[in-house]
Amino acid sequence: MRICFVGDSFVNGVGDPSCLGWTGRICVDAYQYKDEITYYNLGIRRETSADILKRWLAEVSCRLSPEYDSRLVFSFGVNDTTIERGKTRVSLLDSLNNTRQILTVALSRFPVLMIGPPPIADVEQNQRIGELSQQMRLICERVNIPYLDVFIPLKSSWVWMSEVENYDGAHPRLAGYAEWANLVKSWWAWQAWLK
Amino acid sequence: MRICFVGDSFVNGVGDPSCLGWTGRICVDAYQYKDEITYYNLGIRRETSADILKRWLAEVSCRLSPEYDSRLVFSFGVNDTTIERGKTRVSLLDSLNNTRQILTVALSRFPVLMIGPPPIADVEQNQRIGELSQQMRLICERVNIPYLDVFIPLKSSWVWMSEVENYDGAHPRLAGYAEWANLVKSWWAWQAWLK
């Protein structure tokens, strides 16, 4: 099975000294169920949904093909909600339009999962992230893509919130990424891929 | 420090159940010397030097920037030497031209290292890989990019050669990738980046 994980710095695993992040951890775990996993990490720091919309298809097209068992996992959103020059980098409406466009095209090619944005160490921005996560769920329901909200469980995770706070205000370290990975590992939609 | 590793399935780490490959292993190790490593893995299965020539710059340009401490590591070549329909997928001359073009443009932007192609479990193809590796060294010397030959040491590594033979004829598993990682970790040019 070949999987592209497309998204931002959280998909990349920024801050994790084990260089796996949540994406690598779930792929290591998946080796228990599958003979081989090809793990393509396409997370890029600072990228918003608008940046991902521009490049995801070109990057995925060289890596996946209907010839192989190919899958796509998306996760992004936090960078959209960052304030720069008095407004968010991407408006909520544009975030949702970008998400809808990405997911619709993706689903016409390969099986797709979507995982929402996590909380960071900023109370106001977390309100915007929480709202975005809820709206993303609605889009996914409409296009019939399984959606995992990690905002709510990670916000109540002491491990996640304290690592984020003590590191750079946005990214956790090893244990925080392990928490995120555990949420995905126990998600029915991810488990269904491994059967 | 942000590093893009650009290349083929060996850069991706295909076959490694720890999902790190040699690239992830050297980045984990580098965390001992640097506060943060951003690890971008741009290895794609089956890609030849001609495929990499087409896409590397677009993919690297979204990930690296002169604003940050950005670095590039290339490694490819085995797929060029595979026979399909009676001839190699890429001729030796074209492999060298592609390599020269990639490296010259890369070096005009960021510090660059090049690591050669490894041996596989095919005696005849290994002759072509060994020749390509030697020629790549000459190109790198000419453009002043440090080059690491892994063909010679891995060919005499029982761990590498037996894992490759027992898996799919091209890729090792965990221990083989660890051997490759150790070659890079003890290479002066890589060590110089970590000082």
mmCIF file of N, CA and C in Angstrom, chain B residues 145-195:
data_model
loop_
_atom_site.group_PDB
_atom_site.id
_atom_site.type_symbol
_atom_site.label_atom_id
_atom_site.label_comp_id
_atom_site.label_asym_id
_atom_site.label_seq_id
_atom_site.Cartn_x
_atom_site.Cartn_y
_atom_site.Cartn_z
ATOM 1 N N ILE B 145 31.145 19.329 -5.496
ATOM 2 C CA ILE B 145 30.131 18.836 -4.552
ATOM 3 C C ILE B 145 30.689 17.568 -3.907
ATOM 4 N N PRO B 146 30.672 17.485 -2.587
ATOM 5 C CA PRO B 146 31.158 16.255 -1.950
ATOM 6 C C PRO B 146 30.328 15.045 -2.394
ATOM 7 N N TYR B 147 31.014 13.947 -2.704
ATOM 8 C CA TYR B 147 30.352 12.740 -3.197
ATOM 9 C C TYR B 147 30.702 11.557 -2.300
ATOM 10 N N LEU B 148 29.673 10.801 -1.924
ATOM 11 C CA LEU B 148 29.914 9.592 -1.126
ATOM 12 C C LEU B 148 29.568 8.361 -1.954
ATOM 13 N N ASP B 149 30.577 7.524 -2.204
ATOM 14 C CA ASP B 149 30.351 6.243 -2.872
ATOM 15 C C ASP B 149 29.873 5.243 -1.822
ATOM 16 N N VAL B 150 28.639 4.771 -1.959
ATOM 17 C CA VAL B 150 28.172 3.715 -1.054
ATOM 18 C C VAL B 150 28.192 2.356 -1.752
ATOM 19 N N PHE B 151 28.413 2.364 -3.056
ATOM 20 C CA PHE B 151 28.395 1.108 -3.818
ATOM 21 C C PHE B 151 29.453 0.133 -3.305
ATOM 22 N N ILE B 152 30.675 0.630 -3.180
ATOM 23 C CA ILE B 152 31.789 -0.262 -2.791
ATOM 24 C C ILE B 152 31.601 -0.811 -1.364
ATOM 25 N N PRO B 153 31.389 0.051 -0.368
ATOM 26 C CA PRO B 153 31.221 -0.524 0.978
ATOM 27 C C PRO B 153 29.978 -1.398 1.138
ATOM 28 N N LEU B 154 28.858 -1.035 0.496
ATOM 29 C CA LEU B 154 27.651 -1.869 0.666
ATOM 30 C C LEU B 154 27.774 -3.195 -0.077
ATOM 31 N N LYS B 155 28.556 -3.191 -1.159
ATOM 32 C CA LYS B 155 28.737 -4.449 -1.902
ATOM 33 C C LYS B 155 29.512 -5.459 -1.056
ATOM 34 N N SER B 156 30.345 -4.978 -0.188
ATOM 35 C CA SER B 156 31.076 -5.915 0.670
ATOM 36 C C SER B 156 30.419 -6.058 2.050
ATOM 37 N N SER B 157 29.195 -5.495 2.180
ATOM 38 C CA SER B 157 28.470 -5.639 3.454
ATOM 39 C C SER B 157 27.555 -6.861 3.373
ATOM 40 N N TRP B 158 27.809 -7.819 4.233
ATOM 41 C CA TRP B 158 26.988 -9.020 4.238
ATOM 42 C C TRP B 158 25.552 -8.664 4.625
ATOM 43 N N VAL B 159 25.403 -7.759 5.582
ATOM 44 C CA VAL B 159 24.072 -7.326 6.028
ATOM 45 C C VAL B 159 23.271 -6.755 4.862
ATOM 46 N N TRP B 160 23.863 -5.808 4.131
ATOM 47 C CA TRP B 160 23.169 -5.192 2.998
ATOM 48 C C TRP B 160 22.811 -6.228 1.950
ATOM 49 N N MET B 161 23.831 -6.972 1.494
ATOM 50 C CA MET B 161 23.621 -7.867 0.358
ATOM 51 C C MET B 161 22.634 -8.994 0.694
ATOM 52 N N SER B 162 22.661 -9.469 1.925
ATOM 53 C CA SER B 162 21.745 -10.573 2.246
ATOM 54 C C SER B 162 20.315 -10.065 2.448
ATOM 55 N N GLU B 163 20.163 -8.894 3.033
ATOM 56 C CA GLU B 163 18.793 -8.357 3.166
ATOM 57 C C GLU B 163 18.178 -8.078 1.791
ATOM 58 N N VAL B 164 18.975 -7.509 0.893
ATOM 59 C CA VAL B 164 18.476 -7.205 -0.456
ATOM 60 C C VAL B 164 18.061 -8.502 -1.162
ATOM 61 N N GLU B 165 18.911 -9.486 -1.082
ATOM 62 C CA GLU B 165 18.653 -10.788 -1.723
ATOM 63 C C GLU B 165 17.387 -11.440 -1.161
ATOM 64 N N ASN B 166 17.230 -11.351 0.150
ATOM 65 C CA ASN B 166 16.103 -12.042 0.783
ATOM 66 C C ASN B 166 14.796 -11.259 0.744
ATOM 67 N N TYR B 167 14.866 -9.974 0.388
ATOM 68 C CA TYR B 167 13.623 -9.191 0.337
ATOM 69 C C TYR B 167 13.139 -9.137 -1.116
ATOM 70 N N ASP B 168 13.388 -8.083 -1.826
ATOM 71 C CA ASP B 168 12.835 -7.984 -3.186
ATOM 72 C C ASP B 168 13.898 -7.897 -4.276
ATOM 73 N N GLY B 169 15.152 -8.147 -3.909
ATOM 74 C CA GLY B 169 16.215 -8.117 -4.914
ATOM 75 C C GLY B 169 16.827 -6.742 -5.111
ATOM 76 N N ALA B 170 16.217 -5.718 -4.509
ATOM 77 C CA ALA B 170 16.754 -4.356 -4.672
ATOM 78 C C ALA B 170 16.885 -3.628 -3.327
ATOM 79 N N HIS B 171 15.878 -3.795 -2.467
ATOM 80 C CA HIS B 171 15.853 -3.021 -1.218
ATOM 81 C C HIS B 171 16.194 -3.890 -0.017
ATOM 82 N N PRO B 172 16.854 -3.286 0.974
ATOM 83 C CA PRO B 172 17.123 -4.028 2.206
ATOM 84 C C PRO B 172 15.971 -3.822 3.184
ATOM 85 N N ARG B 173 16.153 -4.254 4.393
ATOM 86 C CA ARG B 173 15.207 -3.975 5.464
ATOM 87 C C ARG B 173 15.900 -3.024 6.441
ATOM 88 N N LEU B 174 15.542 -3.170 7.702
ATOM 89 C CA LEU B 174 16.017 -2.274 8.747
ATOM 90 C C LEU B 174 17.556 -2.213 8.867
ATOM 91 N N ALA B 175 18.188 -3.369 8.938
ATOM 92 C CA ALA B 175 19.633 -3.381 9.215
ATOM 93 C C ALA B 175 20.449 -2.847 8.031
ATOM 94 N N GLY B 176 19.986 -3.118 6.819
ATOM 95 C CA GLY B 176 20.694 -2.610 5.643
ATOM 96 C C GLY B 176 20.662 -1.087 5.597
ATOM 97 N N TYR B 177 19.496 -0.529 5.859
ATOM 98 C CA TYR B 177 19.407 0.944 5.882
ATOM 99 C C TYR B 177 20.256 1.527 7.013
ATOM 100 N N ALA B 178 20.349 0.806 8.118
ATOM 101 C CA ALA B 178 21.195 1.287 9.220
ATOM 102 C C ALA B 178 22.668 1.307 8.794
ATOM 103 N N GLU B 179 23.077 0.311 8.005
ATOM 104 C CA GLU B 179 24.455 0.292 7.478
ATOM 105 C C GLU B 179 24.716 1.517 6.614
ATOM 106 N N TRP B 180 23.790 1.770 5.701
ATOM 107 C CA TRP B 180 23.934 2.942 4.812
ATOM 108 C C TRP B 180 24.004 4.216 5.664
ATOM 109 N N ALA B 181 23.114 4.333 6.641
ATOM 110 C CA ALA B 181 23.107 5.526 7.504
ATOM 111 C C ALA B 181 24.458 5.696 8.203
ATOM 112 N N ASN B 182 25.048 4.587 8.643
ATOM 113 C CA ASN B 182 26.343 4.695 9.328
ATOM 114 C C ASN B 182 27.435 5.227 8.399
ATOM 115 N N LEU B 183 27.366 4.852 7.130
ATOM 116 C CA LEU B 183 28.349 5.377 6.166
ATOM 117 C C LEU B 183 28.239 6.899 6.075
ATOM 118 N N VAL B 184 27.001 7.396 6.063
ATOM 119 C CA VAL B 184 26.813 8.853 5.939
ATOM 120 C C VAL B 184 27.197 9.555 7.236
ATOM 121 N N LYS B 185 26.800 8.950 8.360
ATOM 122 C CA LYS B 185 27.116 9.579 9.657
ATOM 123 C C LYS B 185 28.615 9.760 9.856
ATOM 124 N N SER B 186 29.415 8.855 9.315
ATOM 125 C CA SER B 186 30.861 8.960 9.525
ATOM 126 C C SER B 186 31.569 9.668 8.362
ATOM 127 N N TRP B 187 30.794 10.253 7.475
ATOM 128 C CA TRP B 187 31.355 10.964 6.300
ATOM 129 C C TRP B 187 31.680 12.400 6.703
ATOM 130 N N TRP B 188 32.884 12.846 6.375
ATOM 131 C CA TRP B 188 33.326 14.189 6.774
ATOM 132 C C TRP B 188 32.360 15.290 6.283
ATOM 133 N N ALA B 189 31.828 15.123 5.064
ATOM 134 C CA ALA B 189 31.020 16.205 4.477
ATOM 135 C C ALA B 189 29.688 16.360 5.219
ATOM 136 N N TRP B 190 29.117 15.247 5.634
ATOM 137 C CA TRP B 190 27.886 15.299 6.433
ATOM 138 C C TRP B 190 28.201 15.855 7.830
ATOM 139 N N GLN B 191 29.285 15.369 8.416
ATOM 140 C CA GLN B 191 29.664 15.849 9.738
ATOM 141 C C GLN B 191 29.911 17.362 9.733
ATOM 142 N N ALA B 192 30.450 17.860 8.620
ATOM 143 C CA ALA B 192 30.733 19.302 8.539
ATOM 144 C C ALA B 192 29.437 20.128 8.607
ATOM 145 N N TRP B 193 28.343 19.555 8.103
ATOM 146 C CA TRP B 193 27.045 20.262 8.180
ATOM 147 C C TRP B 193 26.536 20.361 9.632
ATOM 148 N N LEU B 194 26.957 19.455 10.452
ATOM 149 C CA LEU B 194 26.400 19.392 11.806
ATOM 150 C C LEU B 194 27.216 20.190 12.816
ATOM 151 N N LYS B 195 28.314 20.747 12.375
ATOM 152 C CA LYS B 195 29.162 21.506 13.320
ATOM 153 C C LYS B 195 28.563 22.863 13.654
#
